[in-house]
Amino acid sequence: MKEFSLESGIDQQKDIKPEIHDWNEFWSHVNEIRVWDWYDEYVVSCKDSCVEGDEWEVNLVYGDQNLEAHGANSYPPTFREFLKATEELTGIIIEFIQPD
């Protein structure tokens, strides 16, 4: 996992090794919020109403399920829930600047 630090301004590689029960909870939550049903792409053109360059990418493989999704200025409906599940799994707070 890569972590960007505002203090150092650089990406840092970090080894994170969650316990099996933490992984099981994560995958259960991923299934519950239907992440596997996300579209491949979520993109909105930026005029004056969004932050230019607000891009994301998620690549997941679990068993026979595979997801490659990305976006710019647009997100799946359960994106925040996915971020929360990822934070709980990794212990890393993910900054999300998109307003509600």
C-alpha positions as a printed NumPy array, in Angstrom:
array([[  0.   ,   0.   ,   0.   ],
       [  1.226,   3.515,  -0.753],
       [  0.656,   6.289,   1.724],
       [  1.105,   9.964,   0.913],
       [  2.337,  12.101,   3.749],
       [  1.567,  15.817,   3.704],
       [  4.435,  16.397,   6.108],
       [  7.09 ,  14.758,   3.946],
       [  5.282,  15.298,   0.623],
       [  6.297,  11.883,  -0.671],
       [  4.697,   8.525,  -1.26 ],
       [  5.844,   5.921,   1.205],
       [  5.568,   2.175,   0.796],
       [  4.149,   0.578,   3.919],
       [  3.811,  -3.113,   4.752],
       [  0.436,  -3.791,   6.316],
       [ -0.478,  -7.325,   7.358],
       [ -4.036,  -7.504,   8.688],
       [ -5.164, -10.564,  10.634],
       [ -7.328, -13.156,   8.867],
       [-10.464, -12.122,  10.794],
       [ -9.865,  -8.473,   9.735],
       [ -9.628,  -9.564,   6.092],
       [-12.819, -11.609,   6.468],
       [-14.65 ,  -8.569,   7.873],
       [-13.305,  -6.393,   5.032],
       [-14.414,  -8.8  ,   2.278],
       [-17.779,  -9.256,   3.96 ],
       [-18.27 ,  -5.47 ,   3.976],
       [-17.112,  -5.204,   0.339],
       [-19.794,  -7.755,  -0.592],
       [-22.423,  -6.041,   1.562],
       [-21.936,  -2.63 ,  -0.094],
       [-21.843,  -4.285,  -3.544],
       [-18.427,  -2.998,  -4.6  ],
       [-18.313,  -5.77 ,  -7.233],
       [-21.221,  -4.022,  -8.994],
       [-19.366,  -0.737,  -9.477],
       [-18.941,   0.485, -13.042],
       [-15.463,   0.453, -14.56 ],
       [-15.413,   4.23 , -14.893],
       [-16.874,   7.253, -13.113],
       [-15.912,  10.512, -14.807],
       [-17.359,  14.031, -14.705],
       [-15.858,  16.966, -16.569],
       [-14.693,  19.709, -14.285],
       [-15.968,  23.229, -14.785],
       [-15.886,  25.466, -11.698],
       [-17.718,  23.044,  -9.44 ],
       [-15.027,  20.501,  -8.566],
       [-11.354,  20.029,  -7.83 ],
       [ -9.418,  19.452, -11.056],
       [ -7.395,  16.274, -10.914],
       [ -9.493,  14.585,  -8.21 ],
       [ -8.827,  11.053,  -9.455],
       [ -9.004,   7.6  ,  -7.885],
       [ -8.441,   3.984,  -8.826],
       [ -9.416,   0.701,  -7.134],
       [ -8.145,  -2.736,  -8.176],
       [ -9.463,  -5.696,  -6.182],
       [ -9.136,  -9.44 ,  -6.644],
       [-10.788, -11.881,  -4.264],
       [-11.296, -15.481,  -5.296],
       [-12.874, -15.437,  -8.745],
       [-14.059, -11.827,  -8.38 ],
       [-12.15 ,  -8.979,  -9.968],
       [-12.763,  -5.227,  -9.999],
       [-10.858,  -2.528, -11.84 ],
       [-12.619,   0.807, -11.395],
       [-11.439,   4.393, -11.645],
       [-12.84 ,   7.856, -11.797],
       [-12.342,  11.58 , -11.947],
       [-14.604,  13.916,  -9.982],
       [-17.257,  11.209,  -9.683],
       [-17.657,   8.216,  -7.376],
       [-19.776,   5.077,  -6.945],
       [-22.573,   5.492,  -4.391],
       [-20.804,   3.307,  -1.796],
       [-17.321,   4.823,  -2.256],
       [-17.16 ,   6.41 ,   1.212],
       [-18.226,   3.132,   2.82 ],
       [-15.46 ,   1.364,   0.895],
       [-12.928,   3.939,   2.118],
       [-14.105,   3.413,   5.7  ],
       [-13.732,  -0.374,   5.375],
       [-10.24 ,   0.138,   3.937],
       [ -9.32 ,   2.464,   6.817],
       [-10.537,  -0.109,   9.331],
       [ -8.508,  -2.855,   7.625],
       [ -5.276,  -0.877,   7.3  ],
       [ -5.411,   1.588,  10.182],
       [ -4.562,   4.39 ,   7.728],
       [ -6.87 ,   7.422,   7.512],
       [ -7.784,   8.229,   3.919],
       [ -8.291,  11.931,   3.185],
       [-11.406,  12.528,   1.093],
       [-11.834,  16.144,   0.078],
       [-15.027,  15.813,  -1.971],
       [-17.831,  17.675,  -0.123],
       [-21.051,  15.851,   0.788]])
